[in-house]
Structures are given as C-alpha cells and as structure tokens.
Coordinates of N, CA, C and O in Angstrom, one line a residue:
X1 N 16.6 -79.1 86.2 CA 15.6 -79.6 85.3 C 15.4 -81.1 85.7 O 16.3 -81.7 86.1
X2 N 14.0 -81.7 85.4 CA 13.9 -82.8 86.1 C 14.8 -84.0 84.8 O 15.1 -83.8 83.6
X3 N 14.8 -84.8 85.6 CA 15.9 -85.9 84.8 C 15.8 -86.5 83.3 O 16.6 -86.9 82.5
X4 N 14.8 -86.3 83.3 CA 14.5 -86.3 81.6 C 15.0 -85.3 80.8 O 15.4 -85.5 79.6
X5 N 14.9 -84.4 81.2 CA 16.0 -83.7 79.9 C 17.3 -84.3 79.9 O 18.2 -83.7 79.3
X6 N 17.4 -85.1 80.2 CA 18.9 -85.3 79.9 C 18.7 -86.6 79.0 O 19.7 -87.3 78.7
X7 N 17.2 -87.0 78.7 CA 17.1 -87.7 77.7 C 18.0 -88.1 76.3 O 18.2 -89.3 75.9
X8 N 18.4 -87.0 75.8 CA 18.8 -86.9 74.7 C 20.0 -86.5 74.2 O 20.1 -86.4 73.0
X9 N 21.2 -86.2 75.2 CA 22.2 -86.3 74.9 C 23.2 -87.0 73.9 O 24.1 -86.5 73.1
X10 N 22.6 -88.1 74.0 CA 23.5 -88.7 72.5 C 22.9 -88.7 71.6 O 23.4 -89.1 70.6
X11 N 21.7 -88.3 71.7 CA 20.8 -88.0 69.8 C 21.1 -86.6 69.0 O 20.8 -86.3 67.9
X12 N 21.6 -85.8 69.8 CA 21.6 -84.4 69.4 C 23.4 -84.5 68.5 O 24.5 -85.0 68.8
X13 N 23.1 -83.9 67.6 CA 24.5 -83.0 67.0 C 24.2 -81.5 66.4 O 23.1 -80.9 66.2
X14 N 25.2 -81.0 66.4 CA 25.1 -79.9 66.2 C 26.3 -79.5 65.6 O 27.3 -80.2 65.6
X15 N 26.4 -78.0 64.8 CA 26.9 -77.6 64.1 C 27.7 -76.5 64.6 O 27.1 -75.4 64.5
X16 N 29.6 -76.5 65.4 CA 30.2 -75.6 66.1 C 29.5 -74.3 65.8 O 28.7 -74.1 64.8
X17 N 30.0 -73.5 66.7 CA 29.4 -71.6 67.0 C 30.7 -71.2 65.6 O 30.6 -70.3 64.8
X18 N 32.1 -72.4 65.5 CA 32.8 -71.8 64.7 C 32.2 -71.7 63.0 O 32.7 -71.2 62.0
X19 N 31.1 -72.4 63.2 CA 30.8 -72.3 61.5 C 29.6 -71.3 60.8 O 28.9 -71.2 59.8
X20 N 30.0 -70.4 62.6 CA 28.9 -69.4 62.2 C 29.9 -68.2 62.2 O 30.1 -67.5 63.2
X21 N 30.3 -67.9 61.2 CA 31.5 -66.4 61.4 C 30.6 -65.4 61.2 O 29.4 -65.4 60.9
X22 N 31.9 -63.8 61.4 CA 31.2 -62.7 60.8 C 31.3 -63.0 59.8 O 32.1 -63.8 59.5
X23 N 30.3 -62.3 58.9 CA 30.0 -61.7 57.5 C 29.4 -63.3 56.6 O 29.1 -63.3 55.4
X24 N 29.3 -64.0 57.3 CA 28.2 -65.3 57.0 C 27.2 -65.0 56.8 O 26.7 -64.0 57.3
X25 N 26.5 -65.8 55.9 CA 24.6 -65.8 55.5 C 24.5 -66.6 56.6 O 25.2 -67.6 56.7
X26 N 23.4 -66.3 57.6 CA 23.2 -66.6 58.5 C 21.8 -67.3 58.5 O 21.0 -66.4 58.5
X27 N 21.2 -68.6 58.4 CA 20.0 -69.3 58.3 C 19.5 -69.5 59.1 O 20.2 -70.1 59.9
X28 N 18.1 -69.2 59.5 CA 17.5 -70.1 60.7 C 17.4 -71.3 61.2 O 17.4 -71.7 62.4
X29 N 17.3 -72.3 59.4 CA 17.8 -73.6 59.4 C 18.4 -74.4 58.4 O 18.0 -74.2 57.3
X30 N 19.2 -75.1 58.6 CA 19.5 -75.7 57.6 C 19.2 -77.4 57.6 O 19.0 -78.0 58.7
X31 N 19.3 -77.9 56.4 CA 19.5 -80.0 56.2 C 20.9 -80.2 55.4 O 21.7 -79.7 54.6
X32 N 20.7 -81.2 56.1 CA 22.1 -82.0 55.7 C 21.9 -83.1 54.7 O 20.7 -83.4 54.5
X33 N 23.1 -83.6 54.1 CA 23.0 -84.5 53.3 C 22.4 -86.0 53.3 O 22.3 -86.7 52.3
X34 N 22.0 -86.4 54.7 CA 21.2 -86.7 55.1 C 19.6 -86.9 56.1 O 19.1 -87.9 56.7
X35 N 19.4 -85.6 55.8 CA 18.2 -85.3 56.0 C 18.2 -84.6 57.6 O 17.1 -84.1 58.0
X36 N 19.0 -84.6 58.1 CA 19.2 -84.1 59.7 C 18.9 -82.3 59.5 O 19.8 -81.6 59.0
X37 N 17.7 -81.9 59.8 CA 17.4 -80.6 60.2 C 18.5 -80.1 61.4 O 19.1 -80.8 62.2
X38 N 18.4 -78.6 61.0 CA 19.4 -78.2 62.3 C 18.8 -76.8 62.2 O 18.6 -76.3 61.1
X39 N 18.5 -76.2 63.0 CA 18.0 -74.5 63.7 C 19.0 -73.8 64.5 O 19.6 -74.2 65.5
X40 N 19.0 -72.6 63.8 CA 20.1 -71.6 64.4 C 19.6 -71.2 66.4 O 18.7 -70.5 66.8
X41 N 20.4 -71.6 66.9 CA 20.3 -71.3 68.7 C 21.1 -70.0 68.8 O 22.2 -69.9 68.5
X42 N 20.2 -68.9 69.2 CA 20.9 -67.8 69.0 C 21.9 -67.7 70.6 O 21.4 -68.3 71.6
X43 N 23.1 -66.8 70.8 CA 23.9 -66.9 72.3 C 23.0 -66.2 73.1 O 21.9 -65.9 72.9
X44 N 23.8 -66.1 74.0 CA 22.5 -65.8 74.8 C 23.2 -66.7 77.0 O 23.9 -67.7 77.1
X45 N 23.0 -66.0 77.9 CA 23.1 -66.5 79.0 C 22.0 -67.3 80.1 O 21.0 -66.6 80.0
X46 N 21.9 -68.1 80.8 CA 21.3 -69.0 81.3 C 21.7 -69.0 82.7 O 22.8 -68.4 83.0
X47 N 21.0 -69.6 83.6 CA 21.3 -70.4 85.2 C 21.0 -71.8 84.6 O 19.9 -72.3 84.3
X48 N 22.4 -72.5 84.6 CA 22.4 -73.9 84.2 C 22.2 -74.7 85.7 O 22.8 -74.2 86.7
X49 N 21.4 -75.9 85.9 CA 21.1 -76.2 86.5 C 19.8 -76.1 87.4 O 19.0 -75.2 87.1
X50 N 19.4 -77.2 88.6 CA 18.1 -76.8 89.0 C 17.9 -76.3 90.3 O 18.6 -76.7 91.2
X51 N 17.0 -75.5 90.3 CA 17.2 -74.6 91.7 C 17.2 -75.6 93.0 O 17.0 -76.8 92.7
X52 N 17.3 -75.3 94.4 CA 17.0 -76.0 95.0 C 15.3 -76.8 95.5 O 14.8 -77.8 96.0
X53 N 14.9 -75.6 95.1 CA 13.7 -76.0 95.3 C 12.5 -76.9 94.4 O 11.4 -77.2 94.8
X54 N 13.1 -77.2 93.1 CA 12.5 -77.7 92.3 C 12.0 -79.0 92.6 O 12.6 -79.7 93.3
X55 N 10.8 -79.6 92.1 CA 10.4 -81.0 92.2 C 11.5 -81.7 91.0 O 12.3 -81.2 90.2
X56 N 11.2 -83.0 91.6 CA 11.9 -84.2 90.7 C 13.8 -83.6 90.4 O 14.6 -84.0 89.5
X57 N 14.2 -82.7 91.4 CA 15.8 -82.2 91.4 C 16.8 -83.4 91.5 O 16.5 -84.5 92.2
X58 N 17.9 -83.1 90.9 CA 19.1 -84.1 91.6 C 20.3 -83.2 92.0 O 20.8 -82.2 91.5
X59 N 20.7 -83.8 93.0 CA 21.8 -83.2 93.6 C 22.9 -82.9 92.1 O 23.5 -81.8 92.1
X60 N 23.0 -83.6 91.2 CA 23.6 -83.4 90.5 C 23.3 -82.0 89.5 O 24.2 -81.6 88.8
X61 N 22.4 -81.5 89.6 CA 22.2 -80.4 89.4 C 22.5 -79.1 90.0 O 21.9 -78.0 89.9
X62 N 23.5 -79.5 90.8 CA 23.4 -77.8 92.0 C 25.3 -78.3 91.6 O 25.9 -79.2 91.1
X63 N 25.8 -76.9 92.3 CA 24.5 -75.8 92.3 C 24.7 -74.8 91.1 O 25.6 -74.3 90.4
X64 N 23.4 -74.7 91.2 CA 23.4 -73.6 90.1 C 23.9 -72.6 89.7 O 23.6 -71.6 90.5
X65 N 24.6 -72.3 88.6 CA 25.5 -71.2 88.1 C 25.0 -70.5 86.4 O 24.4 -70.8 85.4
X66 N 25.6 -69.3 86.8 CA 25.1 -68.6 85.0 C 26.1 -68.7 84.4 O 27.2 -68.2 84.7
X67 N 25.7 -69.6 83.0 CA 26.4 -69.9 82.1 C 26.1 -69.3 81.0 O 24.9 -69.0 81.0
X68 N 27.1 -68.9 79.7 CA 26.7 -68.1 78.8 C 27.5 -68.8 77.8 O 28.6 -69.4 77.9
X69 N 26.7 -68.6 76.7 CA 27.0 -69.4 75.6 C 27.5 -68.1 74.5 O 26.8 -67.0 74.5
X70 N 28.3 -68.3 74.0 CA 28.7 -66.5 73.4 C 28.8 -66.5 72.3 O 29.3 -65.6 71.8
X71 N 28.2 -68.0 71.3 CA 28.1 -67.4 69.8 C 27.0 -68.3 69.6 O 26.9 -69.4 70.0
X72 N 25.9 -67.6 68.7 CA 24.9 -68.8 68.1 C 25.8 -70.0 67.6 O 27.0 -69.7 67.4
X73 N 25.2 -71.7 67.4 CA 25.4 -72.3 66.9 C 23.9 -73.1 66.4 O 22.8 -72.6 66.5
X74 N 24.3 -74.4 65.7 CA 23.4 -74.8 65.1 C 22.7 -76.4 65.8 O 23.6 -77.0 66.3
X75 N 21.9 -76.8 65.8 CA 21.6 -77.9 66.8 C 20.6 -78.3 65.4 O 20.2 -77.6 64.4
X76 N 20.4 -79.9 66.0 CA 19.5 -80.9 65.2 C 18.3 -81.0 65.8 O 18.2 -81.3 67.0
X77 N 17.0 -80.7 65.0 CA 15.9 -80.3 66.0 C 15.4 -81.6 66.2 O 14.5 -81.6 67.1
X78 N 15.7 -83.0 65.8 CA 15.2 -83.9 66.9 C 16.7 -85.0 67.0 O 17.8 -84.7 66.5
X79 N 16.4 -85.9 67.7 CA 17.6 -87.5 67.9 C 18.0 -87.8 66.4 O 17.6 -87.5 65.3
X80 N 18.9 -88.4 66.7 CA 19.2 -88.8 65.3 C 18.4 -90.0 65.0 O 18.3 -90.8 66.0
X81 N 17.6 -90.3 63.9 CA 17.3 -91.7 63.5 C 17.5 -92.3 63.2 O 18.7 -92.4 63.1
X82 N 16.8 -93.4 63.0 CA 17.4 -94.9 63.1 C 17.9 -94.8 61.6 O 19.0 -94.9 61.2
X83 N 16.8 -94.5 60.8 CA 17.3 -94.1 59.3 C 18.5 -93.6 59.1 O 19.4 -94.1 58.4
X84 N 18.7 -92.1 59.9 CA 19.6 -91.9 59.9 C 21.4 -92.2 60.1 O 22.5 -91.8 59.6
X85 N 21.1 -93.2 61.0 CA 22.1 -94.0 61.9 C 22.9 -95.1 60.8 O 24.1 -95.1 60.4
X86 N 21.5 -96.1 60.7 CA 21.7 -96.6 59.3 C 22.4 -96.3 58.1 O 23.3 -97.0 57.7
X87 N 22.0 -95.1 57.4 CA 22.1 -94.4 56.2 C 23.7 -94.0 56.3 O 24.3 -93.8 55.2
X88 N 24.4 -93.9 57.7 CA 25.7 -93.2 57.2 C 26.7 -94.7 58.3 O 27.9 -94.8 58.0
X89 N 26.2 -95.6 59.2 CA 26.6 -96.9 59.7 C 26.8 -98.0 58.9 O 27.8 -98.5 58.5
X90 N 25.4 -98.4 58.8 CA 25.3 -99.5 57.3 C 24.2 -100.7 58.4 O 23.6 -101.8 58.2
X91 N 24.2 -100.0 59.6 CA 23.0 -101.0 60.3 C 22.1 -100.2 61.4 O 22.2 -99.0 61.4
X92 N 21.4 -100.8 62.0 CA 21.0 -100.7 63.1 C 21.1 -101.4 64.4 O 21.0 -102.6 64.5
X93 N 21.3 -100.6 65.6 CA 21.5 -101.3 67.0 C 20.5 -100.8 67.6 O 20.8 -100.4 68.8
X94 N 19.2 -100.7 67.4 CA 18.2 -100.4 68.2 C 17.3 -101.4 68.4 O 16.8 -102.0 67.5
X95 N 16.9 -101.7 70.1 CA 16.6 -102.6 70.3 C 14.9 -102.4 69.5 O 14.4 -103.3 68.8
X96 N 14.2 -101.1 69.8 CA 12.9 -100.8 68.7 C 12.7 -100.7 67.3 O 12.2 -99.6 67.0
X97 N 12.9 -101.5 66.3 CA 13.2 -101.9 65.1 C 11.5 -102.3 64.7 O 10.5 -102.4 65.5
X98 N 11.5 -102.4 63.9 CA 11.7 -101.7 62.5 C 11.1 -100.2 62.8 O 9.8 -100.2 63.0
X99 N 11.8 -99.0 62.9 CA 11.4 -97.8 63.1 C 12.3 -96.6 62.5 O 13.0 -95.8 63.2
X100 N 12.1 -96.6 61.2 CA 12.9 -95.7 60.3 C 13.1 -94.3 61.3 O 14.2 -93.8 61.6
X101 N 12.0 -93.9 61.7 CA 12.0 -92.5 62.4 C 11.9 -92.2 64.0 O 11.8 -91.2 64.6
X102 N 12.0 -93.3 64.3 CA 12.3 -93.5 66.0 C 13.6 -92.9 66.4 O 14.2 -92.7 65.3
X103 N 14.3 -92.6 67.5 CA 15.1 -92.4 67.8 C 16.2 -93.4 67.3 O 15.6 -94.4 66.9
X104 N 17.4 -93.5 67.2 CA 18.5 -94.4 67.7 C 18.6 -94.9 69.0 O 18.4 -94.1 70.0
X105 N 19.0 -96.0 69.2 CA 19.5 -95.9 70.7 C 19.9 -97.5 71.0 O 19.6 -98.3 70.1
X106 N 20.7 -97.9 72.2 CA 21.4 -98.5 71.9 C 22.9 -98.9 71.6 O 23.5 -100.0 71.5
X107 N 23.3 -97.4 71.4 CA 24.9 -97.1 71.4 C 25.6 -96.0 71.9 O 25.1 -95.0 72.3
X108 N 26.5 -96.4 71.8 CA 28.0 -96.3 73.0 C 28.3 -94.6 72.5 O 27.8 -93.9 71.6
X109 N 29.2 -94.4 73.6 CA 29.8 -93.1 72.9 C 30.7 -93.4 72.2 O 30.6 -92.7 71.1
X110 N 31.7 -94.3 72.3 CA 32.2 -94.4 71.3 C 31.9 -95.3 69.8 O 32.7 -95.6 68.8
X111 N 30.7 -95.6 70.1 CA 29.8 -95.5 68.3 C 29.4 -94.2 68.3 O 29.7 -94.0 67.1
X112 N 28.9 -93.1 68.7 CA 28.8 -92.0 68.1 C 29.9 -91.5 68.3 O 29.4 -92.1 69.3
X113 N 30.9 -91.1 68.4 CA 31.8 -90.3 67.8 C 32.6 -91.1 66.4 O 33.3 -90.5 65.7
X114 N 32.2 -92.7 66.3 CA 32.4 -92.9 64.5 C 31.3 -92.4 63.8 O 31.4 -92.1 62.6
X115 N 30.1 -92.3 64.5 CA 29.1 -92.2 63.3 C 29.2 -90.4 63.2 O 28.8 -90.0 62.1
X116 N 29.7 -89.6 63.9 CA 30.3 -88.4 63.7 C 31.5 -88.2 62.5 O 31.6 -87.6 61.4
X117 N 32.6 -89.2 63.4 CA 33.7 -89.2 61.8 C 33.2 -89.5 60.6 O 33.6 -88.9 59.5
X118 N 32.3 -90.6 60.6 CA 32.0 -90.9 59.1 C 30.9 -90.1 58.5 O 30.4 -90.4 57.4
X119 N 30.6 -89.3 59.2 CA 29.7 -87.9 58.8 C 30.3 -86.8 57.9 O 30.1 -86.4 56.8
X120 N 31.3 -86.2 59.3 CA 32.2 -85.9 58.2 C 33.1 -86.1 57.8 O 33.9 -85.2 57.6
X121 N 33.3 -87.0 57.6 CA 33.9 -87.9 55.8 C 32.9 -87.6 55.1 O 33.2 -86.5 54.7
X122 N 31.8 -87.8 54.8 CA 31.2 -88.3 54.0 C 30.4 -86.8 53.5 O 29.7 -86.8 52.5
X123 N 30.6 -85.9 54.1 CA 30.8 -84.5 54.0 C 32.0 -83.5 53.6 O 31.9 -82.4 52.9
X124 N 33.3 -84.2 54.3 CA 34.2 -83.4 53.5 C 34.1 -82.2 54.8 O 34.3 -81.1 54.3
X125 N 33.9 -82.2 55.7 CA 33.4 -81.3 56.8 C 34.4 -81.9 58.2 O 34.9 -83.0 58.3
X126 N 34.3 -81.0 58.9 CA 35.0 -81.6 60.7 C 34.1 -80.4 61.4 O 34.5 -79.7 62.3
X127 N 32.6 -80.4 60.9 CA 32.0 -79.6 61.8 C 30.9 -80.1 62.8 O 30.3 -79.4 63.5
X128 N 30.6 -81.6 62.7 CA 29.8 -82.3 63.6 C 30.1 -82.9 64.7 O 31.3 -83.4 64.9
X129 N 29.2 -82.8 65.7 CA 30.0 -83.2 67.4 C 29.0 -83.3 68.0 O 28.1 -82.6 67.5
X130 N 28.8 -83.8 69.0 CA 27.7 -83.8 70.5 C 27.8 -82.0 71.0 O 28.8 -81.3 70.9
X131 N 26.6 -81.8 71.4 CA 26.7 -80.7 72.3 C 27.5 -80.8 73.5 O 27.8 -81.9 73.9
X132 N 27.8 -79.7 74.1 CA 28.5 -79.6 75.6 C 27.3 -79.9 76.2 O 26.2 -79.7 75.6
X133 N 27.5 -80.4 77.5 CA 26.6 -80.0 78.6 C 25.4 -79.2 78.7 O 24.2 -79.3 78.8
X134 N 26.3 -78.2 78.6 CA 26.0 -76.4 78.7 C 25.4 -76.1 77.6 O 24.5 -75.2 77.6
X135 N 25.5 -76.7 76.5 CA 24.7 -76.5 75.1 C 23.5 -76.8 75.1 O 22.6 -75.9 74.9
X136 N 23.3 -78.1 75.5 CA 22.3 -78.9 75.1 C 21.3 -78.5 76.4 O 20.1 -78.6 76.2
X137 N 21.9 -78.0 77.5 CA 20.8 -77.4 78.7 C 20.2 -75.8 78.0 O 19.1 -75.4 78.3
X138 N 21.1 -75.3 77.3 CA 20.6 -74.3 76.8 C 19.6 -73.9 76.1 O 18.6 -73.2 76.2
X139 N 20.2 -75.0 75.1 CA 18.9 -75.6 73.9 C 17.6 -76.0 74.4 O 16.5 -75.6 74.0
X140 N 18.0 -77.2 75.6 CA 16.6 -77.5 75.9 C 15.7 -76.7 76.9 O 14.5 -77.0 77.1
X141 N 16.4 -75.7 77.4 CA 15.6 -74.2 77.7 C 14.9 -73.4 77.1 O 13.9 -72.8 77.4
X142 N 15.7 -73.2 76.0 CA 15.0 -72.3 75.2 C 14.2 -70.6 75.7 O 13.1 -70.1 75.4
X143 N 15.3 -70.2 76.2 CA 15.0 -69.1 76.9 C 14.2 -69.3 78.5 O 14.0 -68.3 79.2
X144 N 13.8 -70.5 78.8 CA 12.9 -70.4 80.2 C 13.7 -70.4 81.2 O 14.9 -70.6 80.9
X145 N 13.3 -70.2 82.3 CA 13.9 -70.4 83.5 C 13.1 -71.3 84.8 O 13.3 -71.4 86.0
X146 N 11.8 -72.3 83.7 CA 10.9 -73.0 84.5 C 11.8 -74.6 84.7 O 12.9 -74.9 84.5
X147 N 10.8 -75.2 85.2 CA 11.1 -77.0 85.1 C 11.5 -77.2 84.0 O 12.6 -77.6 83.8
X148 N 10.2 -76.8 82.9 CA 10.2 -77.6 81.8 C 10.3 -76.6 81.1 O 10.1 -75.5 81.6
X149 N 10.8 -76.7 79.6 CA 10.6 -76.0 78.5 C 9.3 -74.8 78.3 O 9.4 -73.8 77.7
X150 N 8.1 -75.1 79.0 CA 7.1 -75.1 78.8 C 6.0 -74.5 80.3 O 4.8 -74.5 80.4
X151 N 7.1 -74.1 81.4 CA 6.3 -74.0 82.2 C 6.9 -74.8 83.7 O 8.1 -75.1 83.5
X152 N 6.5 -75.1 84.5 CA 6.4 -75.5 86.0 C 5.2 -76.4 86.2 O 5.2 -77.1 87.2
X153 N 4.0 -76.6 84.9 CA 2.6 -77.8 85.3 C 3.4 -79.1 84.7 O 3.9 -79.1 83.6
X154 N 3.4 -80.1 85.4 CA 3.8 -81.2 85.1 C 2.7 -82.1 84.2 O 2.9 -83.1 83.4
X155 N 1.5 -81.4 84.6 CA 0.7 -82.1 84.2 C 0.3 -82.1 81.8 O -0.5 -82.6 81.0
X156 N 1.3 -81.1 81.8 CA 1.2 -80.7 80.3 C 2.8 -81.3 80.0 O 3.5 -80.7 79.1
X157 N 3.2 -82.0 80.5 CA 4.5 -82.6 80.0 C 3.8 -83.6 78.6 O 4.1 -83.5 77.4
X158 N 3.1 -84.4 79.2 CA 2.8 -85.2 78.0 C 2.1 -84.9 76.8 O 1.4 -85.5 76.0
X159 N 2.7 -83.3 76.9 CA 2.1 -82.6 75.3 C 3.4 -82.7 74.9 O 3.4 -82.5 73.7
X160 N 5.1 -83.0 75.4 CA 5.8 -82.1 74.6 C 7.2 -83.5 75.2 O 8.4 -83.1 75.3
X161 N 6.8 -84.9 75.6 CA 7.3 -85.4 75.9 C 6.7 -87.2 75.8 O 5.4 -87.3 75.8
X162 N 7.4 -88.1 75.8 CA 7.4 -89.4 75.7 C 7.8 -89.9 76.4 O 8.9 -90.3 76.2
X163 N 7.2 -90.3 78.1 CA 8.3 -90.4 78.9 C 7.3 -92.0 79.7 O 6.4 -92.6 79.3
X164 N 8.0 -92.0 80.8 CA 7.5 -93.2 81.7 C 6.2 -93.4 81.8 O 5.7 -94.5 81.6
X165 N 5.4 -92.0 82.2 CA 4.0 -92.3 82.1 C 3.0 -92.2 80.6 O 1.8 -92.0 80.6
X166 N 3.6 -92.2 79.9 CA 3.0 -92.1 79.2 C 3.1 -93.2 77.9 O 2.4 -93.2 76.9
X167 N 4.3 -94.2 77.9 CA 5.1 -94.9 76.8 C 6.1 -95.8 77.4 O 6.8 -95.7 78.4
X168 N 6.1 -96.6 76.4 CA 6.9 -98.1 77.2 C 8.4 -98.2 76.2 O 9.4 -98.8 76.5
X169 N 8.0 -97.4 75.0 CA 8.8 -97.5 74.2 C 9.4 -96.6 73.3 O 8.4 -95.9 73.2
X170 N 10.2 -96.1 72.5 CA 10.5 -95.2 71.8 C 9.5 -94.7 71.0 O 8.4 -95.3 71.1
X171 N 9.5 -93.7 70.1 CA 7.9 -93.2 69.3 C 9.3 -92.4 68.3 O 10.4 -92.0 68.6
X172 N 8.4 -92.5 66.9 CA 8.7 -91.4 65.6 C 9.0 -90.1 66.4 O 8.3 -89.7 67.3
X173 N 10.2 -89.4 66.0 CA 10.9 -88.0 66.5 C 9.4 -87.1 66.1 O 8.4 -87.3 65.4
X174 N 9.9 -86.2 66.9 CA 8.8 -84.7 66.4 C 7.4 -85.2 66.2 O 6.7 -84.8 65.3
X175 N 6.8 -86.4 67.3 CA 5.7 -86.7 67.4 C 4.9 -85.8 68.8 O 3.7 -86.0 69.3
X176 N 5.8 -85.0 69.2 CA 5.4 -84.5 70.4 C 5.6 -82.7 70.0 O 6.1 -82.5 68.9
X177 N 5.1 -81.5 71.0 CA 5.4 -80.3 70.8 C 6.7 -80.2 70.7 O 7.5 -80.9 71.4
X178 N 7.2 -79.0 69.8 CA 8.9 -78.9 70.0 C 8.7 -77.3 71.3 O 7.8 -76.6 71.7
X179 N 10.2 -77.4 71.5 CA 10.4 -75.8 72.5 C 10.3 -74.5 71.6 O 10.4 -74.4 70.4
X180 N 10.3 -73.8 72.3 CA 10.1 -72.4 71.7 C 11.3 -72.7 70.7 O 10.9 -72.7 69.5
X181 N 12.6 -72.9 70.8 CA 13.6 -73.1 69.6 C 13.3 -74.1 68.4 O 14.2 -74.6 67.8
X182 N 12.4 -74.4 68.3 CA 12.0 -75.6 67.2 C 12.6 -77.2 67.4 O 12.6 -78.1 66.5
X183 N 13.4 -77.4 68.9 CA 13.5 -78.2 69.3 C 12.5 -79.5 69.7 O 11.7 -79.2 70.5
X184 N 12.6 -80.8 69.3 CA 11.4 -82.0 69.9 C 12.2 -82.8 70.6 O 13.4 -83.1 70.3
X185 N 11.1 -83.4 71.8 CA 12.1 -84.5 72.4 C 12.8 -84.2 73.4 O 13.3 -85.2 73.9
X186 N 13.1 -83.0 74.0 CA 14.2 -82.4 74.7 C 13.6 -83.0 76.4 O 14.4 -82.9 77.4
X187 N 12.5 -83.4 76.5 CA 12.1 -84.1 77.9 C 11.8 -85.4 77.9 O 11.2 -85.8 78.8
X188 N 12.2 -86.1 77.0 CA 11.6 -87.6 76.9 C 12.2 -87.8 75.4 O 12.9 -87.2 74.6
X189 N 11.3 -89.3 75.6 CA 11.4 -90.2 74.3 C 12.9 -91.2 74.3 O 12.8 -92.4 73.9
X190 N 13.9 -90.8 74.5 CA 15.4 -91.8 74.8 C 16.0 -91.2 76.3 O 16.2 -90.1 76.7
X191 N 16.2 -92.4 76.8 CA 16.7 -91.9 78.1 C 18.0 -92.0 78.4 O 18.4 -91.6 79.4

C-alpha cells in the first residue's frame, strides 16, 4: 500500500478481539466515555503488504504474506482528537491548534501509551491499545486487495484522503470518504 496508509498509526485505538467473547451482544458500533466511535472489524484473512508491482511501493512492504486475523475486534473510526487527547491529558501538543476535531499529533509513543493508561483508569477497563501492524493494514483494507481502499485510480484518492497534494495541514477527522468498514483517514490526513 502506498506510504500513506501508514498515516495513522498512532491515532487509531481499538478495542482487543478479547472483549469480543462467545455468547456476547455483539454491536456494530460502539462510543466511549469520551466520545471515541469504534466499529466492529469482522476476522477475516488478507495478503499484508504491497505487491511488487505496485506504484508508490516500499521495499518495506515485501514481501508479501497472508495474514489472518482470527477474531473480530473493534477499531476507532477516525484519529484520536485533539479534544479528545485534551479531555483525558489535560492539554494539547499539536502543533495545528486551535482544532477541537483535527487529528492529534505531535506525540511520542510513549505519550500514547499514558494517554491509553489513563483511559483506562478513567474507565475502570485494560481494554485500549494501538492496533498491530497487521490490524491496522487490515482495517485500512477493508476487504480490498487494490492500492487504495478504494480501488488502483490514484486519481480519486483526494475523495477519501488529506494528503500532500491536496493540504498543507491537518483538517477535522471524517472530513473525507470513510472505507467500506466505516473507517476515515486511513490514507492521509497525519503522517
């Protein structure tokens, strides 16, 4: 996949495959206590990675292997917000300010894995975490096997992405098309 999906790695959380058991009510989506949407990713198997022949490839993508993800879990259908970030930190580190609904960005991994702990704390929960690798390529597939979410035309990226050619700076989440999984953002918008 071209280098922008990998946009969003640190904006995504999600909800383990463990907090989806048998005999659970099983939701399409749920919100959190602060406002973070999350949509059920049903399991499901994939070719992680991009072929060789793809435009805009990186070596770092090969080679390609099928990966299988073996229990639904639950994913955040956009980055976390700055509101968000704020609302459970007590500030903001984004250099694009004043922007309640912009992405976060700005911080370390190890600022997100406190703003995870103090999540859940503040939940009473130990079910929030970054996606794997493997997760979050899955997600931002969404069943395809093209470039994009969306196809092989590059030229329709800027329906469903915020990226170099099109923006200088961060934009409001879910300002763009989401993927077939009700995911936004998964090709652009934080790099």
């Amino acid at each position: 996949m071209k280098k922008l999906m990998t946009a969003l790695l640190i904006g995504l959380f999600l909800i383990p495959a463990a907090s989806v058991l048998a005999g659970d009510t099983i939701t399409k989506s749920l919100v959190n206590s602060i406002g973070q949407k999350f949509v059920l990713i049903p399991a499901g198997s994939f070719m992680m990675g991009g072929p060789v022949n793809e435009l805009h490839r990186s070596d770092a993508e090969s080679p390609q292997h099928r990966v299988t993800i073996s229990k639904p879990f639950y994913m955040q259908t956009t980055e976390v917000t700055q509101g968000q970030w704020k609302g459970v930190m007590g500030h903001n580190p984004s250099h694009n300010r004043p922007c309640c609904d912009c992405p976060v960005e700005n911080v370390s991994w190890d600022a997100v894995q406190e703003f995870i702990r103090l999540l859940n704390v503040s939940e009473d929960t130990g079910k929030y975490r970054l996606p794997t690798e493997a997760e979050w390529e899955y997600a931002c597939r969404a069943g395809s096997t093209t470039t994009w979410c969306f196809g092989d035309d590059e030229a329709r990226l800027g329906e469903y992405a915020w990226y170099s050619d099109n923006c200088r700076e961060t934009h409001p989440v879910a300002s763009k098309k989401p993927n077939a999984w009700g995911l936004y953002d998964m090709h652009g918008n934080v790099w």
